[in-house]
XYZ file of C-alpha atoms in Angstrom:
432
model
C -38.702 5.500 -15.788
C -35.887 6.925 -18.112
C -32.494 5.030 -17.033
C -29.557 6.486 -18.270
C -26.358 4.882 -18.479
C -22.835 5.927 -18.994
C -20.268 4.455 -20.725
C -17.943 2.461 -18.190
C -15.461 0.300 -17.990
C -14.612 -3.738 -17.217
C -12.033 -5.350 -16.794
C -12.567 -8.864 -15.677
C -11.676 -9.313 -17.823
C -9.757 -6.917 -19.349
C -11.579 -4.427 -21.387
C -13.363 -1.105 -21.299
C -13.070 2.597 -21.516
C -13.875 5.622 -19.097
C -16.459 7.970 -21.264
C -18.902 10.888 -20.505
C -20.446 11.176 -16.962
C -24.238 11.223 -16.501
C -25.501 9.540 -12.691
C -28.523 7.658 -13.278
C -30.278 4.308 -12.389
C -28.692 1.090 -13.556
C -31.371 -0.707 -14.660
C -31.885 -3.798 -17.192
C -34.788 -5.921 -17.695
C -33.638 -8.834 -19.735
C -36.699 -10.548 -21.420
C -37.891 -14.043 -21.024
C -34.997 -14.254 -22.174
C -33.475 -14.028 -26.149
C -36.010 -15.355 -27.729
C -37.497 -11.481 -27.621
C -34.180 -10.130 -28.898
C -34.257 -9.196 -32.497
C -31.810 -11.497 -34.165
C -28.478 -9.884 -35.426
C -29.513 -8.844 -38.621
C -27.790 -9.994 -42.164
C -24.022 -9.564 -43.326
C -24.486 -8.114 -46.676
C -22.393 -4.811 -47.820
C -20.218 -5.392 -44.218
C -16.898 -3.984 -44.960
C -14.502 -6.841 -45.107
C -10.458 -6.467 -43.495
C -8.378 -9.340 -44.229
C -5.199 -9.567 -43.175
C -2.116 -11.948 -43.773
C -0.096 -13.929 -41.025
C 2.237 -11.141 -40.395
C 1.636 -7.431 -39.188
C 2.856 -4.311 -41.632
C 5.074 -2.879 -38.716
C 6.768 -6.380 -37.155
C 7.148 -6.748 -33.516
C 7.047 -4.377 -30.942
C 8.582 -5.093 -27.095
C 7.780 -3.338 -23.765
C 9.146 -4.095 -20.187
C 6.591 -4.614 -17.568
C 8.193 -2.935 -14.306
C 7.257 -3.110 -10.864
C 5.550 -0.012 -9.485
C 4.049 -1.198 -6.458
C 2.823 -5.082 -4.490
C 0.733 -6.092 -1.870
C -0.516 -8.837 0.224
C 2.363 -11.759 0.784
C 2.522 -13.029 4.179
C 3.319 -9.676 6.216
C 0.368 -8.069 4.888
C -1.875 -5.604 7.121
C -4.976 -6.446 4.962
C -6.818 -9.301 4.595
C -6.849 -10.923 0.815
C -9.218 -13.857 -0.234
C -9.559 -14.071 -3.894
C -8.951 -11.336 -6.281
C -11.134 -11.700 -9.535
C -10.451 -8.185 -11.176
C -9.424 -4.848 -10.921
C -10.253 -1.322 -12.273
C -8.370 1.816 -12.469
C -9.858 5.626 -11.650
C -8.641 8.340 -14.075
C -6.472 9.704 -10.394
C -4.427 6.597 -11.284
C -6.730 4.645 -7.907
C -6.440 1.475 -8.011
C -9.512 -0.962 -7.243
C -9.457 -4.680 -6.604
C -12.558 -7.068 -6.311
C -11.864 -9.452 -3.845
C -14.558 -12.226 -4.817
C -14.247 -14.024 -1.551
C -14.225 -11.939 0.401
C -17.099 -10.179 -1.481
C -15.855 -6.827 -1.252
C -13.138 -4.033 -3.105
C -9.878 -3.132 -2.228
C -9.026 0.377 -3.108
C -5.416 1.809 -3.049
C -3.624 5.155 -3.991
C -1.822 5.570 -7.109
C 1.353 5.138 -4.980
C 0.094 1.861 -3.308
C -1.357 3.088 -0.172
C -4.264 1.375 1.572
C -7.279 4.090 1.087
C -10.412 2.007 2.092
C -12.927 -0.793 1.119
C -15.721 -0.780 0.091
C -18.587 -3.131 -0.457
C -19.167 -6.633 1.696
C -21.133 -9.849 1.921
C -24.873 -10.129 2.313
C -28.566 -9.625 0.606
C -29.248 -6.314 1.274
C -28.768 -2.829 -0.298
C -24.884 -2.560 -1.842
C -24.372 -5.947 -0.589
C -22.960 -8.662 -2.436
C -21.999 -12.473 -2.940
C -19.265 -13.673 -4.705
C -19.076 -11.488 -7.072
C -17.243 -11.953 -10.602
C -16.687 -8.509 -12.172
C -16.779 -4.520 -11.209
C -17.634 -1.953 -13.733
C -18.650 1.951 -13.898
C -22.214 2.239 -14.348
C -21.770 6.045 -14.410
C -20.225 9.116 -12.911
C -18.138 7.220 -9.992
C -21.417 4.712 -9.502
C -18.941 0.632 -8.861
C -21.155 -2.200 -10.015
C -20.812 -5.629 -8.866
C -21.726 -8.267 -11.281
C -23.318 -11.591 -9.592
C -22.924 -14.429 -11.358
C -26.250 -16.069 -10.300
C -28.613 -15.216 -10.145
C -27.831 -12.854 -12.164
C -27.753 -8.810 -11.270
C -25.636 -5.861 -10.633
C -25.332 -4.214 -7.251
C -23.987 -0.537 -7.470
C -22.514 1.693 -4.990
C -20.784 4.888 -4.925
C -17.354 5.867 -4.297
C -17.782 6.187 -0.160
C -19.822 3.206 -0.365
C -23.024 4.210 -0.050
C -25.290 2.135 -2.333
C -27.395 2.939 -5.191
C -30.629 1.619 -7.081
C -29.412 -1.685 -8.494
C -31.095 -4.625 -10.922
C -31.936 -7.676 -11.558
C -32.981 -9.483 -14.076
C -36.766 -9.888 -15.232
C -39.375 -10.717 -17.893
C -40.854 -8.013 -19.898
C -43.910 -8.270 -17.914
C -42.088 -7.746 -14.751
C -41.465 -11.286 -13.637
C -38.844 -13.072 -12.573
C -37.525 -15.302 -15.305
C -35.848 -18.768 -15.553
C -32.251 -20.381 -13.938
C -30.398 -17.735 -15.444
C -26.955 -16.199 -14.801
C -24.324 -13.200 -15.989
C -20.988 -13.294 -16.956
C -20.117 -9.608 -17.914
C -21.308 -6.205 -18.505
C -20.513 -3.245 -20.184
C -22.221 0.002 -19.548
C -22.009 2.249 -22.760
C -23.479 5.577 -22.964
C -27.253 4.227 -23.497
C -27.441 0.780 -24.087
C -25.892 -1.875 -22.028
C -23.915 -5.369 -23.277
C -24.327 -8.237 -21.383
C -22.913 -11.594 -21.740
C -24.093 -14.931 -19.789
C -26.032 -18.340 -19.424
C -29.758 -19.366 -19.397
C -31.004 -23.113 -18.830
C -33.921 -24.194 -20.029
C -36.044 -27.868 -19.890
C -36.180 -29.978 -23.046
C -37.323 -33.189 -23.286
C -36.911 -33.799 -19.819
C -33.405 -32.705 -19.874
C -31.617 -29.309 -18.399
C -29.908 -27.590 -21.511
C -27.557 -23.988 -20.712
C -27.215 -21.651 -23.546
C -24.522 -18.733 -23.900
C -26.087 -15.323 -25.089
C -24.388 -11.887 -25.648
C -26.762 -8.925 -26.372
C -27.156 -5.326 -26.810
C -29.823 -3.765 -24.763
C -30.975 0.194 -24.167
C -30.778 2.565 -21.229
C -34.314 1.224 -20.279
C -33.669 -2.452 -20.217
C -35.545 -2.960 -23.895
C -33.762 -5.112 -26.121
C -31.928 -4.524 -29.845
C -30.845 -6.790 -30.590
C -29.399 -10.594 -30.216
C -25.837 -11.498 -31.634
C -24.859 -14.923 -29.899
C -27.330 -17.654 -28.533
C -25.800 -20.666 -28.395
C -25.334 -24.206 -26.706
C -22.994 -25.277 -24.216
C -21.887 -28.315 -24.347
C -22.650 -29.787 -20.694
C -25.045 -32.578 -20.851
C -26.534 -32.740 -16.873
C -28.276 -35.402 -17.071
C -25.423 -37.589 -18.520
C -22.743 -35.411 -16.069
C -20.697 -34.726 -19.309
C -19.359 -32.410 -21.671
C -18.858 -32.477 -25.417
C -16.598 -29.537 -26.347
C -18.084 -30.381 -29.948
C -21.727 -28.912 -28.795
C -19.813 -25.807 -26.914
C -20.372 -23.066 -29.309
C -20.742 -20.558 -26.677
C -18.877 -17.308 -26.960
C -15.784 -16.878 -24.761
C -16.272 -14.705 -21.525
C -13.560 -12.607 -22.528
C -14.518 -12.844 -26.463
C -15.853 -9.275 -26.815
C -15.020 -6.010 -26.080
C -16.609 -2.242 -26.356
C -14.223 0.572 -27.628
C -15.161 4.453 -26.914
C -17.320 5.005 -29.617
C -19.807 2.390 -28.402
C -19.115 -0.063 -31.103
C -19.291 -3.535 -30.184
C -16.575 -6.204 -31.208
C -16.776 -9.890 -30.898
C -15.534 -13.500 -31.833
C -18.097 -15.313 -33.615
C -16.490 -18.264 -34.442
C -14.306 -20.879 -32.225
C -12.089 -21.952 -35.122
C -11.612 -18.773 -37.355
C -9.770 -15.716 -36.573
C -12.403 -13.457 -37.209
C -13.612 -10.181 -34.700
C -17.120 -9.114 -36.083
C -17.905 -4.987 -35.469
C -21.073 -3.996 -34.806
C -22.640 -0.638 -33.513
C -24.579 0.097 -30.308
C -27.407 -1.352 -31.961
C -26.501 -4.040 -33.637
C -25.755 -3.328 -36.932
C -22.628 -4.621 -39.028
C -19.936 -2.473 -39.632
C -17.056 -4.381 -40.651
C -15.339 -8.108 -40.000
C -11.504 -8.333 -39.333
C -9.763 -11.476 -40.262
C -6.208 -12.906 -40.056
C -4.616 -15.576 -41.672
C -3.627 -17.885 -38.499
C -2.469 -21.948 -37.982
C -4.277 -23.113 -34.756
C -2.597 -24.822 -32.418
C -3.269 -28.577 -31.815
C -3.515 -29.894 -28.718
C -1.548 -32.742 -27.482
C -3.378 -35.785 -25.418
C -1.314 -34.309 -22.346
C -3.042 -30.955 -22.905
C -6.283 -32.517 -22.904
C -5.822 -35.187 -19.710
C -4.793 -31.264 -18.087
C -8.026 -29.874 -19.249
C -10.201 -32.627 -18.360
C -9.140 -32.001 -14.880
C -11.084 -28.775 -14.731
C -14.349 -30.072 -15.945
C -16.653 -31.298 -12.799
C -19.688 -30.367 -10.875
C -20.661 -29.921 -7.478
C -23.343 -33.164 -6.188
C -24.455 -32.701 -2.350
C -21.258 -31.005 -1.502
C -18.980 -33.524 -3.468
C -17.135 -32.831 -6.680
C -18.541 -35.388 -9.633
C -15.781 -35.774 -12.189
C -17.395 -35.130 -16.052
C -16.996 -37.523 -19.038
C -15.245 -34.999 -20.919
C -14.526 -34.927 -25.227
C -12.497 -32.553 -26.529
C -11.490 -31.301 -29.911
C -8.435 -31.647 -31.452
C -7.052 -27.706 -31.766
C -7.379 -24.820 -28.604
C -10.033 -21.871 -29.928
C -8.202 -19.747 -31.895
C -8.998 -16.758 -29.891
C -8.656 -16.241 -25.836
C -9.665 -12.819 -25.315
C -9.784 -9.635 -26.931
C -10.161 -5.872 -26.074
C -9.727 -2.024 -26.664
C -7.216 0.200 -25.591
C -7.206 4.115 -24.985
C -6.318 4.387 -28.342
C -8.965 2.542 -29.896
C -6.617 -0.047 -31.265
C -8.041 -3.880 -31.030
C -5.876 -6.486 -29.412
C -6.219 -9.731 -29.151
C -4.399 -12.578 -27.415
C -5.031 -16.124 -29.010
C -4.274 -19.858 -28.803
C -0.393 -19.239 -29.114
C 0.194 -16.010 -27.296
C 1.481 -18.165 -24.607
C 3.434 -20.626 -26.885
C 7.072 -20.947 -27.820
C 8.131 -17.518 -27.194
C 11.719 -15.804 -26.384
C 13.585 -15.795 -23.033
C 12.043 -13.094 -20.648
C 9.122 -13.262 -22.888
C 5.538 -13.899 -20.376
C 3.133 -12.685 -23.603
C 2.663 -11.609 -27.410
C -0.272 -9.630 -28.254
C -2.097 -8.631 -32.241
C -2.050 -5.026 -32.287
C -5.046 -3.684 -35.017
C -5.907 -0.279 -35.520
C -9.007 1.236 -35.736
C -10.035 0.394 -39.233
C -8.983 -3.777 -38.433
C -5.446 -3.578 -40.103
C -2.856 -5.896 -38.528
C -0.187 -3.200 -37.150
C 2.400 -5.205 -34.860
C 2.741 -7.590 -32.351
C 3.248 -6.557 -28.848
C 5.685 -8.781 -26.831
C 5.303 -8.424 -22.759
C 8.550 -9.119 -21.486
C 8.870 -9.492 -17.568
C 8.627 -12.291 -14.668
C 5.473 -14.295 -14.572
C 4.569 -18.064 -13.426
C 1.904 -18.786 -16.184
C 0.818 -21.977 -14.367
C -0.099 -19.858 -11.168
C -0.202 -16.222 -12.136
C -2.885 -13.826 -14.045
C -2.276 -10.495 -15.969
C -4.950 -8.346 -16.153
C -4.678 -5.281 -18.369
C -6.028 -2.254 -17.504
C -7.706 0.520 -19.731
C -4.652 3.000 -19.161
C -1.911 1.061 -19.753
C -0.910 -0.016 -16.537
C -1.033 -3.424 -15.378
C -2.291 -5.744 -12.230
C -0.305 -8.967 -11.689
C -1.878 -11.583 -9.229
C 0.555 -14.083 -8.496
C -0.487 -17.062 -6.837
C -3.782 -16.896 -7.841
C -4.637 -19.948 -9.127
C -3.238 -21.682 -5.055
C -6.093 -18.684 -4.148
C -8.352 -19.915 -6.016
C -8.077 -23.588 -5.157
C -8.079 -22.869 -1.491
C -11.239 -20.838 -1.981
C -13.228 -23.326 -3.208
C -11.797 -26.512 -0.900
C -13.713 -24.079 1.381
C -17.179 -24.286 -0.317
C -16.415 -27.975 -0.721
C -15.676 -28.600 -4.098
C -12.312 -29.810 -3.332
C -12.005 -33.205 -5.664
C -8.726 -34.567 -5.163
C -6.409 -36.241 -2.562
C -3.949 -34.191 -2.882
C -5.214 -30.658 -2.337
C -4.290 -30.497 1.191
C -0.598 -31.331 1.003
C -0.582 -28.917 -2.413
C -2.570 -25.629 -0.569
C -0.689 -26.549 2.689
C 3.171 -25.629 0.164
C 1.476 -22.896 -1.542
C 2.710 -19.383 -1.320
C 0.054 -16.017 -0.304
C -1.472 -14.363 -2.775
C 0.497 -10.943 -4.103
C -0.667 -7.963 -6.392
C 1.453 -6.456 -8.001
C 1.016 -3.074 -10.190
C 3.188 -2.767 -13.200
C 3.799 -0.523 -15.865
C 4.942 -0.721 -19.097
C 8.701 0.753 -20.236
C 10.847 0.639 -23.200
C 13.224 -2.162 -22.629
């Protein structure tokens, strides 16, 4: 059966683009699993952009001011968890509400509309989901993390033919999960996580791959190790070589862009089938970490035993990954935050961005200037230039799992008993 997909958009983390409208089943069949994927083929006669340390045009600065917020104590609506949002081209606003397991949708003006979506098993039901995307004309996907599939639903929520994952002789494959999706105009990119058994030991590997409208695969570009070690409860951030979550991005044309390496500042550009059109570089100093940083990050690495959180033994390397996330606006320009977006910046300053344009030259630097808590808050982009600020997510996000038990320190009570309700706020961006 022909499924045809349209391009779509995600968010989740923070890319995407709204494209041509065709409804159709959402389907993917992801092989047993990479091994069948044709491996990304050679780098010869790939256009090569390399760019200095600083951009052509200097720095750029926009406001980020407060159209409308909601949730805080005196809400009307009940907020768990908000993991990512998406914007309609009437300027709707939609939030995924991962605990709660279902989305919030609001006017352009802020009003409550409706929700759509909840928790369960069955037909346009979901389970802590991690990401929403189009999947066509108006058709929401939910991404599930594991196992791994995509539930869709329509606009009034009434649900559609969804997927999940299987062998290419129909069966259901190993321990696998998804991270993110795209939806392109016919072919499909999906990042996420496989484990496998060798000898006697559980290892996960990171993939990212471009599939067709019918599931088939084109072709492989990352399959990698992870660094956890099971068996020994550990992690060795010098096996990780996993691509970042939020590492790749789509633009409107349906060419692919990712970040192949951890320590290079490099975005390789492939089309909707694989092939190499061009790497962008950029002359960059990483940023070393300090034994603080690392104690901080340690702290975050620890699994979940019979209910009870099992610190990891934990090694890390010396500098942060030079890149944190990178995506495609309207305009087709690349930007990318890295390792010291976050660092050392000017009074009033929450966030510098790389601006490239479409043929991978280094044009400015974008400086967000507004009021943000970067130890509790998230910014999440969206695809027309507006904004979604969730502050007091990471207190959310604690609280949330203390519930599902994988609460590991003394001290969470007393901290999620001070901590203050989970807001959204929609911003836009002004000249300052």
């Amino acid at each position: 059966m022909l499924n045809p997909i349209t391009r779509g958009t995600s968010i989740s983390s923070m890319q995407g683009e709204f494209g041509t409208r065709r409804r159709g089943l959402f389907g993917i069949i992801v092989s047993a699993l990479l091994l069948s994927l044709a491996p990304a083929p050679a780098r010869c006669d790939v256009e090569s952009i390399h760019n200095g340390s600083d951009p052509a045009n200097g720095i750029r600065t926009v406001r980020l001011e407060e159209v409308w917020r909601v949730g805080g104590e005196d809400s009307e609506i009940l907020m768990g968890v908000i993991a990512d949002a998406l914007a309609r081209p009437n300027g709707e606003i939609l939030l995924l509400d991962q605990q709660l397991c279902q989305v919030l949708v609001y006017s352009a003006e802020g009003a409550y509309l409706r929700t759509l979506g909840r928790e369960g098993d069955g037909p346009g039901e979901v389970r802590l989901p991690r990401q929403i995307l189009w999947t066509g004309d108006e058709a929401l996907g939910f991404v599930h993390r594991a196992p791994g599939r995509v539930t869709r639903i329509d606009m009034e929520g009434t649900p559609l033919p969804s997927f999940e994952l299987k062998t290419e002789d129909g069966g259901v494959p190993g321990m696998m999960q998804l991270n993110r999706a795209y939806a392109g105009d016919g072919f499909v990119v999906i990042n996420g996580s496989e484990w496998k058994n060798e000898d006697d030991a559980r290892q996960e590997y990171g993939f990212l791959g471009i599939f067709d409208e019918n599931g088939v695969p084109r072709r492989r570009l990352m399959t990698e190790t992870s660094g956890f070690n099971f068996t020994d409860r550990s992690y060795d951030e010098t096996n990780d070589n996993t691509l970042g979550t939020s590492c790749w991005a789509v633009d409107q044309e349906g060419f692919v862009y990712y970040a192949p390496e951890r320590d290079r500042y490099e975005i390789d550009v492939l089309d909707a089938v694989g092939n190499p059109v061009r790497t962008i570089e950029r002359d960059y100093e990483r940023n070393r970490r300090t034994s603080e940083r690392k104690e901080e990050l340690a702290k975050g690495y620890s699994m979940s035993i019979n209910g009870e959180a099992v610190q990891l033994t934990t090694h890390f390397l010396d500098f942060d990954p030079v890149i944190n996330w990178i995506r495609i606006d309207e305009q087709g320009r690349l930007l990318v935050s890295h390792s010291r977006s976050r660092l050392d910046l000017p009074d009033g300053i929450i966030e510098t961005w790389d601006v490239f344009d479409r043929e991978g030259r280094f044009q400015y630097v974008l400086q967000l200037a507004g009021e943000m808590n970067k130890d509790q808050d998230r910014l999440i982009p969206l695809v027309d230039g507006r904004f979604v600020l969730l502050r007091n997510i990471l207190d959310a996000q604690r609280a949330m799992w203390a519930g599902y038990g994988n609460d590991d320190g003394d001290d969470k009570e007393e901290d999620l008993s001070e901590s203050e309700p989970l807001e959204v706020v929609l911003l836009r961006a002004v000249a300052p």
